[in-house]
Amino acid sequence: MVTPETKGHRCVRVTQGVHRITGSTATCRNTTGGNVGNPTVPDDFGQGEGADETAAQIYLGTLNIPIDKLRGYPGNPRRGDLPAIKESLANNDQYRSIVVQADDPEHPEEGGTVLAGNHVYLGAKDLGWTELRSDMLHVDDERARRIVAVDNRASQLGSMDERLLAELLGELPDLTGTGYDEAEFDKLVRMLDEDAADTGMGPLPEPGDADTDEMPQVWGVIVTCRDEAEQVEMLRRFGEDGLNVRAIVS
């Protein structure tokens, strides 16, 4: 178990609005040889002439924080799938830290408000966990709101490559802890098969079975995309692989 006494939060050096991690133990040494102890944050943090307004946060360290010293973000708009998250925690443990706005930046071990990972926090509480690995930040309330908003929004803006997903899930012996069940996987595979049939792809050809006795000038493959965004992404990916590709709109 990592505790502030054994591993500690990192020390932060603050010079003219520039904030850097300068140590990795609970008690660090400054350049003059004295102990600087816990991170200290100036009252005018992120403000005033010469301050870096784009860096209005300080990373205080990653600590195992007791559950009873954490609280969910009030008014969090996200409504996550708590049963799926609890299943993941039970089978995969905590594979990434939650993000927490520290109540006291000089004592991040005292906990704070969860900004990212609210449903992980709720699921862990339901499972009877006693602590969570937490990235502790010193941020003002405005930055905290922005973090909550973008953490919820960014996942919505992404898309899923269903074929790669099916391949990923198909390589597993079972679907426990993935967020998918067998019925969902079967539905995904059927959808991909139907899409292949609709585009006339059929089964993949074997090498050497082309219906021609002469070497053609061009060997080509047509990829049907769902929308313009996917077309742009496919052009980018194939181009990075060194393939000669062009867009077709019909």
PDB file of C-alpha atoms in Angstrom:
ATOM      1  CA  MET A   1       0.000   0.000   0.000  1.00  0.00           C
ATOM      2  CA  VAL A   2       1.295   3.428  -0.906  1.00  0.00           C
ATOM      3  CA  THR A   3       0.874   5.950   1.871  1.00  0.00           C
ATOM      4  CA  PRO A   4       2.085   9.522   2.273  1.00  0.00           C
ATOM      5  CA  GLU A   5       4.486   8.262   4.933  1.00  0.00           C
ATOM      6  CA  THR A   6       6.097   5.512   2.813  1.00  0.00           C
ATOM      7  CA  LYS A   7       5.940   6.779  -0.786  1.00  0.00           C
ATOM      8  CA  GLY A   8       4.625  10.258  -0.311  1.00  0.00           C
ATOM      9  CA  HIS A   9       3.287  12.996  -2.462  1.00  0.00           C
ATOM     10  CA  ARG A  10       5.652  14.850  -4.715  1.00  0.00           C
ATOM     11  CA  CYS A  11       7.183  18.183  -3.880  1.00  0.00           C
ATOM     12  CA  VAL A  12       6.311  21.137  -6.046  1.00  0.00           C
ATOM     13  CA  ARG A  13       8.625  23.991  -6.833  1.00  0.00           C
ATOM     14  CA  VAL A  14       6.830  27.232  -7.687  1.00  0.00           C
ATOM     15  CA  THR A  15       8.832  29.949  -9.425  1.00  0.00           C
ATOM     16  CA  GLN A  16       7.137  32.901 -11.165  1.00  0.00           C
ATOM     17  CA  GLY A  17       4.025  30.968 -12.047  1.00  0.00           C
ATOM     18  CA  VAL A  18       5.857  27.928 -13.454  1.00  0.00           C
ATOM     19  CA  HIS A  19       4.978  24.744 -11.575  1.00  0.00           C
ATOM     20  CA  ARG A  20       7.192  21.681 -11.796  1.00  0.00           C
ATOM     21  CA  ILE A  21       7.460  18.336 -10.069  1.00  0.00           C
ATOM     22  CA  THR A  22      10.893  18.336  -8.452  1.00  0.00           C
ATOM     23  CA  GLY A  23      10.866  15.348  -6.108  1.00  0.00           C
ATOM     24  CA  SER A  24       9.287  11.977  -5.405  1.00  0.00           C
ATOM     25  CA  THR A  25       9.271  11.572  -1.634  1.00  0.00           C
ATOM     26  CA  ALA A  26       7.284  13.055   1.203  1.00  0.00           C
ATOM     27  CA  THR A  27      10.263  15.159   2.281  1.00  0.00           C
ATOM     28  CA  CYS A  28      12.332  16.685  -0.546  1.00  0.00           C
ATOM     29  CA  ARG A  29      15.456  18.768  -0.626  1.00  0.00           C
ATOM     30  CA  ASN A  30      15.609  22.173  -2.266  1.00  0.00           C
ATOM     31  CA  THR A  31      18.650  23.557  -4.082  1.00  0.00           C
ATOM     32  CA  THR A  32      19.961  25.197  -0.931  1.00  0.00           C
ATOM     33  CA  GLY A  33      19.878  21.951   1.025  1.00  0.00           C
ATOM     34  CA  GLY A  34      16.917  22.646   3.300  1.00  0.00           C
ATOM     35  CA  ASN A  35      13.809  20.553   3.681  1.00  0.00           C
ATOM     36  CA  VAL A  36      10.800  21.852   1.788  1.00  0.00           C
ATOM     37  CA  GLY A  37       8.393  19.257   3.172  1.00  0.00           C
ATOM     38  CA  ASN A  38       4.892  19.105   1.733  1.00  0.00           C
ATOM     39  CA  PRO A  39       4.011  20.981  -1.468  1.00  0.00           C
ATOM     40  CA  THR A  40       3.261  24.626  -0.801  1.00  0.00           C
ATOM     41  CA  VAL A  41       1.040  26.701  -3.048  1.00  0.00           C
ATOM     42  CA  PRO A  42       1.157  30.503  -3.174  1.00  0.00           C
ATOM     43  CA  ASP A  43      -2.003  32.493  -2.536  1.00  0.00           C
ATOM     44  CA  ASP A  44      -1.776  34.074  -5.989  1.00  0.00           C
ATOM     45  CA  PHE A  45      -1.435  30.690  -7.750  1.00  0.00           C
ATOM     46  CA  GLY A  46      -2.434  31.009 -11.412  1.00  0.00           C
ATOM     47  CA  GLN A  47      -2.944  34.774 -11.111  1.00  0.00           C
ATOM     48  CA  GLY A  48      -0.985  37.957 -11.440  1.00  0.00           C
ATOM     49  CA  GLU A  49       1.546  39.350 -13.885  1.00  0.00           C
ATOM     50  CA  GLY A  50       3.971  36.749 -15.217  1.00  0.00           C
ATOM     51  CA  ALA A  51       1.809  33.782 -14.230  1.00  0.00           C
ATOM     52  CA  ASP A  52       1.207  31.011 -16.767  1.00  0.00           C
ATOM     53  CA  GLU A  53      -2.577  31.147 -17.017  1.00  0.00           C
ATOM     54  CA  THR A  54      -2.707  27.951 -19.114  1.00  0.00           C
ATOM     55  CA  ALA A  55      -1.100  25.942 -16.311  1.00  0.00           C
ATOM     56  CA  ALA A  56      -3.625  26.716 -13.597  1.00  0.00           C
ATOM     57  CA  GLN A  57      -3.181  23.373 -11.887  1.00  0.00           C
ATOM     58  CA  ILE A  58      -0.558  21.531  -9.907  1.00  0.00           C
ATOM     59  CA  TYR A  59      -0.137  17.759  -9.909  1.00  0.00           C
ATOM     60  CA  LEU A  60       0.357  16.827  -6.266  1.00  0.00           C
ATOM     61  CA  GLY A  61       1.057  13.134  -6.730  1.00  0.00           C
ATOM     62  CA  THR A  62      -0.644   9.769  -7.055  1.00  0.00           C
ATOM     63  CA  LEU A  63      -1.788   8.374  -3.721  1.00  0.00           C
ATOM     64  CA  ASN A  64      -3.989   5.604  -2.408  1.00  0.00           C
ATOM     65  CA  ILE A  65      -6.770   7.652  -0.796  1.00  0.00           C
ATOM     66  CA  PRO A  66      -9.227   6.101   1.673  1.00  0.00           C
ATOM     67  CA  ILE A  67     -12.744   5.905   0.232  1.00  0.00           C
ATOM     68  CA  ASP A  68     -14.184   7.803   3.190  1.00  0.00           C
ATOM     69  CA  LYS A  69     -11.949  10.781   2.327  1.00  0.00           C
ATOM     70  CA  LEU A  70     -13.356  11.008  -1.206  1.00  0.00           C
ATOM     71  CA  ARG A  71     -16.692  12.352  -2.426  1.00  0.00           C
ATOM     72  CA  GLY A  72     -18.359  12.378  -5.809  1.00  0.00           C
ATOM     73  CA  TYR A  73     -18.592  15.543  -7.867  1.00  0.00           C
ATOM     74  CA  PRO A  74     -21.887  17.298  -7.047  1.00  0.00           C
ATOM     75  CA  GLY A  75     -24.097  17.582 -10.106  1.00  0.00           C
ATOM     76  CA  ASN A  76     -22.011  15.245 -12.262  1.00  0.00           C
ATOM     77  CA  PRO A  77     -24.101  14.987 -15.483  1.00  0.00           C
ATOM     78  CA  ARG A  78     -22.776  11.556 -16.463  1.00  0.00           C
ATOM     79  CA  ARG A  79     -25.036   8.562 -15.902  1.00  0.00           C
ATOM     80  CA  GLY A  80     -22.672   5.629 -16.242  1.00  0.00           C
ATOM     81  CA  ASP A  81     -23.340   1.896 -16.327  1.00  0.00           C
ATOM     82  CA  LEU A  82     -22.567   1.178 -12.685  1.00  0.00           C
ATOM     83  CA  PRO A  83     -23.096  -2.625 -12.902  1.00  0.00           C
ATOM     84  CA  ALA A  84     -20.623  -2.853 -15.811  1.00  0.00           C
ATOM     85  CA  ILE A  85     -18.063  -0.761 -13.916  1.00  0.00           C
ATOM     86  CA  LYS A  86     -18.459  -2.895 -10.793  1.00  0.00           C
ATOM     87  CA  GLU A  87     -17.964  -6.047 -12.879  1.00  0.00           C
ATOM     88  CA  SER A  88     -14.800  -4.543 -14.331  1.00  0.00           C
ATOM     89  CA  LEU A  89     -13.472  -3.597 -10.896  1.00  0.00           C
ATOM     90  CA  ALA A  90     -14.205  -7.072  -9.581  1.00  0.00           C
ATOM     91  CA  ASN A  91     -12.399  -8.760 -12.479  1.00  0.00           C
ATOM     92  CA  ASN A  92      -9.757  -6.258 -13.617  1.00  0.00           C
ATOM     93  CA  ASP A  93      -9.076  -4.349 -10.393  1.00  0.00           C
ATOM     94  CA  GLN A  94      -8.380  -0.602 -10.737  1.00  0.00           C
ATOM     95  CA  TYR A  95      -6.344  -0.271 -13.933  1.00  0.00           C
ATOM     96  CA  ARG A  96      -6.153   3.540 -13.964  1.00  0.00           C
ATOM     97  CA  SER A  97      -6.288   6.287 -11.369  1.00  0.00           C
ATOM     98  CA  ILE A  98      -9.238   8.509 -10.680  1.00  0.00           C
ATOM     99  CA  VAL A  99      -8.638  12.285 -10.729  1.00  0.00           C
ATOM    100  CA  VAL A 100      -9.313  14.212  -7.527  1.00  0.00           C
ATOM    101  CA  GLN A 101      -9.410  17.923  -6.674  1.00  0.00           C
ATOM    102  CA  ALA A 102      -7.529  18.022  -3.367  1.00  0.00           C
ATOM    103  CA  ASP A 103      -9.232  19.725  -0.435  1.00  0.00           C
ATOM    104  CA  ASP A 104      -5.871  20.826   0.932  1.00  0.00           C
ATOM    105  CA  PRO A 105      -2.987  21.046  -1.561  1.00  0.00           C
ATOM    106  CA  GLU A 106      -0.468  20.917   1.274  1.00  0.00           C
ATOM    107  CA  HIS A 107      -2.005  17.655   2.503  1.00  0.00           C
ATOM    108  CA  PRO A 108      -3.356  15.786  -0.554  1.00  0.00           C
ATOM    109  CA  GLU A 109      -3.555  12.614   1.515  1.00  0.00           C
ATOM    110  CA  GLU A 110      -6.642  14.160   3.132  1.00  0.00           C
ATOM    111  CA  GLY A 111      -8.626  13.493  -0.075  1.00  0.00           C
ATOM    112  CA  GLY A 112     -11.084  15.649  -1.969  1.00  0.00           C
ATOM    113  CA  THR A 113     -13.682  15.711  -4.765  1.00  0.00           C
ATOM    114  CA  VAL A 114     -13.606  13.219  -7.639  1.00  0.00           C
ATOM    115  CA  LEU A 115     -13.412  14.973 -11.021  1.00  0.00           C
ATOM    116  CA  ALA A 116     -12.862  11.972 -13.295  1.00  0.00           C
ATOM    117  CA  GLY A 117     -13.869   8.471 -12.292  1.00  0.00           C
ATOM    118  CA  ASN A 118     -17.018   9.212 -10.321  1.00  0.00           C
ATOM    119  CA  HIS A 119     -18.611   5.879 -11.223  1.00  0.00           C
ATOM    120  CA  VAL A 120     -15.414   4.023 -10.369  1.00  0.00           C
ATOM    121  CA  TYR A 121     -15.641   5.699  -6.962  1.00  0.00           C
ATOM    122  CA  LEU A 122     -19.307   4.692  -6.573  1.00  0.00           C
ATOM    123  CA  GLY A 123     -18.647   1.144  -7.739  1.00  0.00           C
ATOM    124  CA  ALA A 124     -15.710   0.724  -5.397  1.00  0.00           C
ATOM    125  CA  LYS A 125     -17.830   1.930  -2.477  1.00  0.00           C
ATOM    126  CA  ASP A 126     -20.538  -0.598  -3.347  1.00  0.00           C
ATOM    127  CA  LEU A 127     -17.938  -3.369  -3.511  1.00  0.00           C
ATOM    128  CA  GLY A 128     -16.623  -2.462  -0.072  1.00  0.00           C
ATOM    129  CA  TRP A 129     -13.223  -1.192  -1.203  1.00  0.00           C
ATOM    130  CA  THR A 130     -11.374   0.899   1.354  1.00  0.00           C
ATOM    131  CA  GLU A 131      -9.177   3.039  -0.913  1.00  0.00           C
ATOM    132  CA  LEU A 132      -8.651   4.136  -4.519  1.00  0.00           C
ATOM    133  CA  ARG A 133      -5.529   5.110  -6.417  1.00  0.00           C
ATOM    134  CA  SER A 134      -5.951   8.807  -7.111  1.00  0.00           C
ATOM    135  CA  ASP A 135      -4.150  11.474  -9.128  1.00  0.00           C
ATOM    136  CA  MET A 136      -4.350  14.460  -6.799  1.00  0.00           C
ATOM    137  CA  LEU A 137      -4.600  17.932  -8.349  1.00  0.00           C
ATOM    138  CA  HIS A 138      -4.675  21.452  -6.997  1.00  0.00           C
ATOM    139  CA  VAL A 139      -7.129  23.274  -9.269  1.00  0.00           C
ATOM    140  CA  ASP A 140      -9.642  26.051  -8.811  1.00  0.00           C
ATOM    141  CA  ASP A 141     -13.364  25.364  -9.154  1.00  0.00           C
ATOM    142  CA  GLU A 142     -13.554  26.699 -12.710  1.00  0.00           C
ATOM    143  CA  ARG A 143     -10.824  24.329 -13.922  1.00  0.00           C
ATOM    144  CA  ALA A 144     -12.510  21.508 -12.007  1.00  0.00           C
ATOM    145  CA  ARG A 145     -15.773  22.117 -13.897  1.00  0.00           C
ATOM    146  CA  ARG A 146     -13.915  22.070 -17.209  1.00  0.00           C
ATOM    147  CA  ILE A 147     -12.251  18.762 -16.343  1.00  0.00           C
ATOM    148  CA  VAL A 148     -15.593  17.189 -15.422  1.00  0.00           C
ATOM    149  CA  ALA A 149     -17.191  18.493 -18.633  1.00  0.00           C
ATOM    150  CA  VAL A 150     -14.470  17.351 -21.036  1.00  0.00           C
ATOM    151  CA  ASP A 151     -14.004  13.984 -19.334  1.00  0.00           C
ATOM    152  CA  ASN A 152     -17.677  13.249 -19.950  1.00  0.00           C
ATOM    153  CA  ARG A 153     -17.766  14.781 -23.425  1.00  0.00           C
ATOM    154  CA  ALA A 154     -14.571  13.323 -24.904  1.00  0.00           C
ATOM    155  CA  SER A 155     -15.841   9.752 -24.645  1.00  0.00           C
ATOM    156  CA  GLN A 156     -19.013  10.741 -26.516  1.00  0.00           C
ATOM    157  CA  LEU A 157     -17.049  12.253 -29.389  1.00  0.00           C
ATOM    158  CA  GLY A 158     -15.178   9.054 -30.165  1.00  0.00           C
ATOM    159  CA  SER A 159     -16.312   6.271 -32.466  1.00  0.00           C
ATOM    160  CA  MET A 160     -15.859   2.512 -32.542  1.00  0.00           C
ATOM    161  CA  ASP A 161     -14.390   0.344 -35.281  1.00  0.00           C
ATOM    162  CA  GLU A 162     -16.800  -2.569 -34.917  1.00  0.00           C
ATOM    163  CA  ARG A 163     -14.667  -4.990 -36.910  1.00  0.00           C
ATOM    164  CA  LEU A 164     -11.592  -4.382 -34.754  1.00  0.00           C
ATOM    165  CA  LEU A 165     -13.797  -4.643 -31.660  1.00  0.00           C
ATOM    166  CA  ALA A 166     -15.133  -8.013 -32.814  1.00  0.00           C
ATOM    167  CA  GLU A 167     -11.580  -9.229 -33.437  1.00  0.00           C
ATOM    168  CA  LEU A 168     -10.487  -8.018 -29.997  1.00  0.00           C
ATOM    169  CA  LEU A 169     -13.385  -9.710 -28.207  1.00  0.00           C
ATOM    170  CA  GLY A 170     -13.071 -12.840 -30.330  1.00  0.00           C
ATOM    171  CA  GLU A 171      -9.513 -13.408 -29.110  1.00  0.00           C
ATOM    172  CA  LEU A 172     -10.666 -13.697 -25.488  1.00  0.00           C
ATOM    173  CA  PRO A 173     -11.651 -17.039 -23.905  1.00  0.00           C
ATOM    174  CA  ASP A 174     -14.699 -15.343 -22.348  1.00  0.00           C
ATOM    175  CA  LEU A 175     -16.176 -11.844 -22.060  1.00  0.00           C
ATOM    176  CA  THR A 176     -16.062 -11.455 -18.275  1.00  0.00           C
ATOM    177  CA  GLY A 177     -15.051  -7.938 -17.274  1.00  0.00           C
ATOM    178  CA  THR A 178     -15.177  -6.520 -20.825  1.00  0.00           C
ATOM    179  CA  GLY A 179     -18.542  -4.774 -20.544  1.00  0.00           C
ATOM    180  CA  TYR A 180     -19.961  -7.085 -23.256  1.00  0.00           C
ATOM    181  CA  ASP A 181     -21.888 -10.321 -23.009  1.00  0.00           C
ATOM    182  CA  GLU A 182     -22.250 -13.197 -25.456  1.00  0.00           C
ATOM    183  CA  ALA A 183     -25.543 -11.904 -26.853  1.00  0.00           C
ATOM    184  CA  GLU A 184     -24.013  -8.504 -27.626  1.00  0.00           C
ATOM    185  CA  PHE A 185     -20.992 -10.137 -29.230  1.00  0.00           C
ATOM    186  CA  ASP A 186     -23.182 -12.387 -31.397  1.00  0.00           C
ATOM    187  CA  LYS A 187     -25.232  -9.354 -32.451  1.00  0.00           C
ATOM    188  CA  LEU A 188     -22.050  -7.489 -33.390  1.00  0.00           C
ATOM    189  CA  VAL A 189     -20.800 -10.382 -35.515  1.00  0.00           C
ATOM    190  CA  ARG A 190     -24.174 -10.733 -37.264  1.00  0.00           C
ATOM    191  CA  MET A 191     -24.208  -7.003 -38.026  1.00  0.00           C
ATOM    192  CA  LEU A 192     -20.736  -7.181 -39.555  1.00  0.00           C
ATOM    193  CA  ASP A 193     -21.734 -10.199 -41.645  1.00  0.00           C
ATOM    194  CA  GLU A 194     -24.846  -8.380 -42.864  1.00  0.00           C
ATOM    195  CA  ASP A 195     -22.810  -5.281 -43.731  1.00  0.00           C
ATOM    196  CA  ALA A 196     -20.392  -7.432 -45.709  1.00  0.00           C
ATOM    197  CA  ALA A 197     -23.278  -9.025 -47.598  1.00  0.00           C
ATOM    198  CA  ASP A 198     -24.884  -5.627 -48.325  1.00  0.00           C
ATOM    199  CA  THR A 199     -21.655  -4.322 -49.844  1.00  0.00           C
ATOM    200  CA  GLY A 200     -21.228  -7.485 -51.925  1.00  0.00           C
ATOM    201  CA  MET A 201     -17.917  -8.317 -50.308  1.00  0.00           C
ATOM    202  CA  GLY A 202     -18.623 -11.990 -49.757  1.00  0.00           C
ATOM    203  CA  PRO A 203     -15.787 -14.260 -48.612  1.00  0.00           C
ATOM    204  CA  LEU A 204     -12.216 -13.053 -49.027  1.00  0.00           C
ATOM    205  CA  PRO A 205     -10.515 -14.330 -52.206  1.00  0.00           C
ATOM    206  CA  GLU A 206      -7.645 -16.778 -52.078  1.00  0.00           C
ATOM    207  CA  PRO A 207      -4.309 -15.662 -53.580  1.00  0.00           C
ATOM    208  CA  GLY A 208      -4.069 -16.680 -57.231  1.00  0.00           C
ATOM    209  CA  ASP A 209      -7.791 -17.076 -57.940  1.00  0.00           C
ATOM    210  CA  ALA A 210      -8.241 -13.825 -59.915  1.00  0.00           C
ATOM    211  CA  ASP A 211     -10.252 -14.405 -63.102  1.00  0.00           C
ATOM    212  CA  THR A 212      -7.577 -13.189 -65.534  1.00  0.00           C
ATOM    213  CA  ASP A 213      -4.671 -14.654 -67.467  1.00  0.00           C
ATOM    214  CA  GLU A 214      -2.897 -11.338 -67.797  1.00  0.00           C
ATOM    215  CA  MET A 215      -1.256  -9.224 -65.133  1.00  0.00           C
ATOM    216  CA  PRO A 216      -3.514  -6.181 -64.609  1.00  0.00           C
ATOM    217  CA  GLN A 217      -2.116  -2.686 -64.402  1.00  0.00           C
ATOM    218  CA  VAL A 218      -3.719  -2.068 -60.996  1.00  0.00           C
ATOM    219  CA  TRP A 219      -4.896  -4.303 -58.177  1.00  0.00           C
ATOM    220  CA  GLY A 220      -7.501  -2.437 -56.164  1.00  0.00           C
ATOM    221  CA  VAL A 221      -9.804  -2.767 -53.181  1.00  0.00           C
ATOM    222  CA  ILE A 222     -12.937  -0.688 -52.568  1.00  0.00           C
ATOM    223  CA  VAL A 223     -13.706   0.069 -48.924  1.00  0.00           C
ATOM    224  CA  THR A 224     -17.247   1.229 -48.156  1.00  0.00           C
ATOM    225  CA  CYS A 225     -17.361   3.754 -45.295  1.00  0.00           C
ATOM    226  CA  ARG A 226     -20.281   4.617 -43.043  1.00  0.00           C
ATOM    227  CA  ASP A 227     -19.783   8.370 -43.323  1.00  0.00           C
ATOM    228  CA  GLU A 228     -17.351  11.094 -44.379  1.00  0.00           C
ATOM    229  CA  ALA A 229     -15.506  11.047 -41.065  1.00  0.00           C
ATOM    230  CA  GLU A 230     -14.724   7.347 -41.422  1.00  0.00           C
ATOM    231  CA  GLN A 231     -13.644   7.915 -45.036  1.00  0.00           C
ATOM    232  CA  VAL A 232     -11.169  10.596 -43.915  1.00  0.00           C
ATOM    233  CA  GLU A 233      -9.855   8.296 -41.186  1.00  0.00           C
ATOM    234  CA  MET A 234      -9.395   5.381 -43.613  1.00  0.00           C
ATOM    235  CA  LEU A 235      -7.564   7.614 -46.094  1.00  0.00           C
ATOM    236  CA  ARG A 236      -5.253   8.743 -43.313  1.00  0.00           C
ATOM    237  CA  ARG A 237      -4.573   5.215 -42.055  1.00  0.00           C
ATOM    238  CA  PHE A 238      -3.944   3.720 -45.502  1.00  0.00           C
ATOM    239  CA  GLY A 239      -1.774   6.677 -46.445  1.00  0.00           C
ATOM    240  CA  GLU A 240       0.363   6.203 -43.332  1.00  0.00           C
ATOM    241  CA  ASP A 241       0.810   2.564 -44.360  1.00  0.00           C
ATOM    242  CA  GLY A 242       2.279   3.739 -47.670  1.00  0.00           C
ATOM    243  CA  LEU A 243      -0.700   2.708 -49.804  1.00  0.00           C
ATOM    244  CA  ASN A 244      -1.870   4.651 -52.860  1.00  0.00           C
ATOM    245  CA  VAL A 245      -5.442   5.654 -51.969  1.00  0.00           C
ATOM    246  CA  ARG A 246      -8.029   8.121 -53.237  1.00  0.00           C
ATOM    247  CA  ALA A 247     -11.500   9.179 -52.134  1.00  0.00           C
ATOM    248  CA  ILE A 248     -14.623   8.204 -54.092  1.00  0.00           C
ATOM    249  CA  VAL A 249     -18.030   9.801 -53.511  1.00  0.00           C
ATOM    250  CA  SER A 250     -21.039   8.185 -55.146  1.00  0.00           C
TER     251      SER A 250
END
